[in-house]
mmCIF file of C-alpha atoms in Angstrom:
data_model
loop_
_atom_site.group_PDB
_atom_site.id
_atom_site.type_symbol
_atom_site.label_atom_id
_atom_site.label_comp_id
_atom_site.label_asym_id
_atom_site.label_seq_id
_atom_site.Cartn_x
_atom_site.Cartn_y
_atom_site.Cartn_z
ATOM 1 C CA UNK O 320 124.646 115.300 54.649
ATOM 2 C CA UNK O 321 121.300 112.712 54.392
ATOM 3 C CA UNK O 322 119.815 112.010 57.802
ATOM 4 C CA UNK O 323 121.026 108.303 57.626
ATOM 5 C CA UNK O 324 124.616 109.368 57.298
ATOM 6 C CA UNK O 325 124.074 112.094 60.264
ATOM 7 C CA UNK O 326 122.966 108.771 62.419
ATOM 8 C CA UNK O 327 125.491 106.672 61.000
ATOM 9 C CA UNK O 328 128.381 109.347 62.102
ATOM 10 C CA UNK O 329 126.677 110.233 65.382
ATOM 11 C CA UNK O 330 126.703 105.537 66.731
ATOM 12 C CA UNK O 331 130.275 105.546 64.941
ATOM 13 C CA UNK O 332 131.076 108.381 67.274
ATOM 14 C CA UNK O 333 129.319 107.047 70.153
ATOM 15 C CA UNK O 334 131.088 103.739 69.975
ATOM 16 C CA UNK O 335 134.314 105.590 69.826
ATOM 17 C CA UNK O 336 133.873 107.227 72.626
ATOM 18 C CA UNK O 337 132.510 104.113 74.553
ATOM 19 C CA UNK O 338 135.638 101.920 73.353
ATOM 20 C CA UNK O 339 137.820 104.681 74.736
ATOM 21 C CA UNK O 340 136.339 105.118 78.010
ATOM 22 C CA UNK O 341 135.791 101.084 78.904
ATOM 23 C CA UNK O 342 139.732 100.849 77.894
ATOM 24 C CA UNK O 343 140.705 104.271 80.185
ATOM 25 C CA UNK O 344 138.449 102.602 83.240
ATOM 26 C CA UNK O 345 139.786 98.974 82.727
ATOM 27 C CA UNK O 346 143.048 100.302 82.599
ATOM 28 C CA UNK O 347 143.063 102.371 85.819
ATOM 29 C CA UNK O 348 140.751 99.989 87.832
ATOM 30 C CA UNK O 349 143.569 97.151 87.674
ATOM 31 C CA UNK O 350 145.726 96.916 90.129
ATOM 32 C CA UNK O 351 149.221 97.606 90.289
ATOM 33 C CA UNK O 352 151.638 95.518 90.416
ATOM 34 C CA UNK O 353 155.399 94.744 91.699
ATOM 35 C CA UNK O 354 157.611 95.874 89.041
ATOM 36 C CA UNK O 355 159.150 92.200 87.372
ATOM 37 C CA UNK O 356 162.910 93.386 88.436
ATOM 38 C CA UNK O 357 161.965 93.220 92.104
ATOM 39 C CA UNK O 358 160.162 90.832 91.917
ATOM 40 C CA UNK O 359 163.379 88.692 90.442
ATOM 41 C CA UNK O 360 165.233 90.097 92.974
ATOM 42 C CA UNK O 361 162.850 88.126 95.690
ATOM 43 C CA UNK O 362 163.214 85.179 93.859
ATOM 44 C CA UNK O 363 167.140 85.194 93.987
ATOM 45 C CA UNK O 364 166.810 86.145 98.029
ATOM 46 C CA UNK O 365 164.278 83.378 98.269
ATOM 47 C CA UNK O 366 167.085 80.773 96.618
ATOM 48 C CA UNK O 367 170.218 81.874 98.398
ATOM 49 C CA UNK O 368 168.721 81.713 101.999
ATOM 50 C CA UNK O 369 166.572 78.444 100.786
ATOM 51 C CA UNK O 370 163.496 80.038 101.562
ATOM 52 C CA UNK O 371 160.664 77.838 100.103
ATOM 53 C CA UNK O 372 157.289 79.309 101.398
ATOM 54 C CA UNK O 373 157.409 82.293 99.381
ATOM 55 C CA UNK O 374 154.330 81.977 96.838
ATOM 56 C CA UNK O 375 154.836 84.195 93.610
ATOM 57 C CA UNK O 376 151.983 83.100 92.129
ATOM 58 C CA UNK O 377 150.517 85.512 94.109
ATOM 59 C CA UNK O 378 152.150 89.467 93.681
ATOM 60 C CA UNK O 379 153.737 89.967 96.735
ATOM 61 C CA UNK O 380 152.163 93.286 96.795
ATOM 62 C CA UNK O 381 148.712 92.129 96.419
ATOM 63 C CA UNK O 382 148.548 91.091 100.357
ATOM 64 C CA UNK O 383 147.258 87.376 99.270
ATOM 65 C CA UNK O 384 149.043 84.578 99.592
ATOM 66 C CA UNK O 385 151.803 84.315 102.534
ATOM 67 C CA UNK O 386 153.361 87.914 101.773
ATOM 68 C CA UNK O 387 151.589 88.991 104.974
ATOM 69 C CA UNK O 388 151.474 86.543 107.666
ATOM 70 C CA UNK O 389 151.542 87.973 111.299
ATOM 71 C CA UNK O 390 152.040 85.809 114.469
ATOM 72 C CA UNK O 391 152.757 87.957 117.798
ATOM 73 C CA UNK O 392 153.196 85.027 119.602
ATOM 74 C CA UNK O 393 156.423 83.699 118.219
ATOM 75 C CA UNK O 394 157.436 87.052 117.150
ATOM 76 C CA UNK O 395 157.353 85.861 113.461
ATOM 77 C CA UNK O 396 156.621 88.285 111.152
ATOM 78 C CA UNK O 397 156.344 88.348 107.490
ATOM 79 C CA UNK O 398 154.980 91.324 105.709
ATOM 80 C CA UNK O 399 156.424 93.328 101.875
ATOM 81 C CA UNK O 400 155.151 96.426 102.264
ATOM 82 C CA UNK O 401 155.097 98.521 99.074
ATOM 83 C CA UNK O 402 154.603 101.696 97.352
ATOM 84 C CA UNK O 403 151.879 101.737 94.250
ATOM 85 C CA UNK O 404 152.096 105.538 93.376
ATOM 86 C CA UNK O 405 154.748 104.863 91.005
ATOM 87 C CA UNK O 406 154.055 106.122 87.299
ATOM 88 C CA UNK O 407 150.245 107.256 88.086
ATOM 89 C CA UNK O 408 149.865 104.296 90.364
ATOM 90 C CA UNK O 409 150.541 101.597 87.517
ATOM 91 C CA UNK O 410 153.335 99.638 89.310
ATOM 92 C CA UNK O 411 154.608 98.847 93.362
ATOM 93 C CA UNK O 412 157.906 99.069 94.529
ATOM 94 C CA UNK O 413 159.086 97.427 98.154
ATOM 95 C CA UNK O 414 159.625 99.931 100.610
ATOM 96 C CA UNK O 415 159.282 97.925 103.990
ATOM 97 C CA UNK O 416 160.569 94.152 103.972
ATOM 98 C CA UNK O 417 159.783 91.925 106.786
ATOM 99 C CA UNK O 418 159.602 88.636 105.312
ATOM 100 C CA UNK O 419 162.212 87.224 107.211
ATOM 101 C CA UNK O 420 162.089 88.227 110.539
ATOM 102 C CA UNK O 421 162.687 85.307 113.090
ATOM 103 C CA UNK O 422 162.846 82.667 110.893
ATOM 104 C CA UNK O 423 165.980 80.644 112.003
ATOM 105 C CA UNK O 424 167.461 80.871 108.376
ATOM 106 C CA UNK O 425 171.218 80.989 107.724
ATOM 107 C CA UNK O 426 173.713 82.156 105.276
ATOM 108 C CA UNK O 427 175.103 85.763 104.387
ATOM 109 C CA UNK O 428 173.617 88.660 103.897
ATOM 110 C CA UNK O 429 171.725 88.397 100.447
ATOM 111 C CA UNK O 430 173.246 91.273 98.490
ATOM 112 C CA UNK O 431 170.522 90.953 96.088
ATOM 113 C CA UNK O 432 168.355 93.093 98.404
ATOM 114 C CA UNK O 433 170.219 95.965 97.070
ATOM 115 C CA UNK O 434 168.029 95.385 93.966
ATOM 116 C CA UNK O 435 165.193 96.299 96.195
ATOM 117 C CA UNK O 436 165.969 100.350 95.238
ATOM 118 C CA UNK O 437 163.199 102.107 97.181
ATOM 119 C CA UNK O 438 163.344 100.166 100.380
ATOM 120 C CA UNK O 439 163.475 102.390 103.873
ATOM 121 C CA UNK O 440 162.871 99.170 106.075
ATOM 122 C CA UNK O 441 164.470 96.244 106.420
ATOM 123 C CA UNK O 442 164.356 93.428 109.395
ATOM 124 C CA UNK O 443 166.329 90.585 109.570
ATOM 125 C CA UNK O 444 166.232 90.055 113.191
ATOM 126 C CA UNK O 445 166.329 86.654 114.954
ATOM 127 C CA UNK O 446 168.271 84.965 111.993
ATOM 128 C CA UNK O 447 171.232 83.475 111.527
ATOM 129 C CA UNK O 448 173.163 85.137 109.075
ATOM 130 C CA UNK O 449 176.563 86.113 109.419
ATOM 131 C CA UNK O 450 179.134 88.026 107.177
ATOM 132 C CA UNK O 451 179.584 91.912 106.018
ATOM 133 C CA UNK O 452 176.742 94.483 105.297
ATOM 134 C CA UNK O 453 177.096 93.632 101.718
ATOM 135 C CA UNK O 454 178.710 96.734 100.216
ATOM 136 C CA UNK O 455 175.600 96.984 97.151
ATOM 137 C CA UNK O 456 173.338 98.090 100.678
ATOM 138 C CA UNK O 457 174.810 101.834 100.255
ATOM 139 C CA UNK O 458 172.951 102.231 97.711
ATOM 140 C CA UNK O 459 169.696 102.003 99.367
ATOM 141 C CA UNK O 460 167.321 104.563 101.416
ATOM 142 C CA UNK O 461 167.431 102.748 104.182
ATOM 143 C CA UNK O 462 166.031 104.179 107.599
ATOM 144 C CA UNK O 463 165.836 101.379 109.603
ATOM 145 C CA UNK O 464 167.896 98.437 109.332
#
């Protein structure tokens, strides 16, 4: 092997090994987000109880937008908390959801939040909904409802 074609292998290799490392580092370094069926599953919520204010441009695990918005003094609340661990921490799933605590909104009990399958907390308090537990709830982990 000629000395050029030792120095030609030895950049080709180098570059190899720098493409695969920036890709690894990009990769892991990004942050993970709500998985798309859940995030559907919001939507539908949001339409059936006509709430308007929820912003999915932002993820609502990302903690922008108005996925977290405390206010003791009116006892409003609206927080999704989730789990990113999933899959080597490459997507979220909800496991707390507070969004619509004290909110005066009406209706029945979405049944979509069923689709919501890791969630252990839920709080609808100071609402007006009315109507059954939907039966597609048993399904969840729930520890606090």
């Amino acid at each position: 092997m000629a000395v050029n074609d030792h120095h030609n292998y030895l950049f080709l290799f180098s570059m190899f090994i720098f493409c695969f490392y920036s890709c690894r580092c990009e990769k892991v370094t990004a942050s993970p987000k709500l998985v798309k069926k859940e995030v559907d599953a919001l939507k539908e919520i949001a339409k059936g109880l006509g709430k308007k204010n929820w912003n999915f441009s932002y993820d609502p695990c990302s903690g922008e937008g108005n996925w977290i918005l405390p206010n003791a003094t009116k006892g409003f609340e609206s927080f999704v908390t989730c789990d990113c661990s999933f899959a080597t921490s490459t997507f979220c799933r909800v496991v707390s959801f507070r969004v619509l605590k004290a909110q005066n909104l009406t209706g029945i009990l979405p049944p979509q939040i069923a689709r919501l399958r890791f969630l252990k907390h839920l709080d609808l308090t100071r609402n007006l909904l009315k109507g059954a537990v939907p039966s597609q709830w048993t399904t969840l982990p729930l520890l606090e409802l």
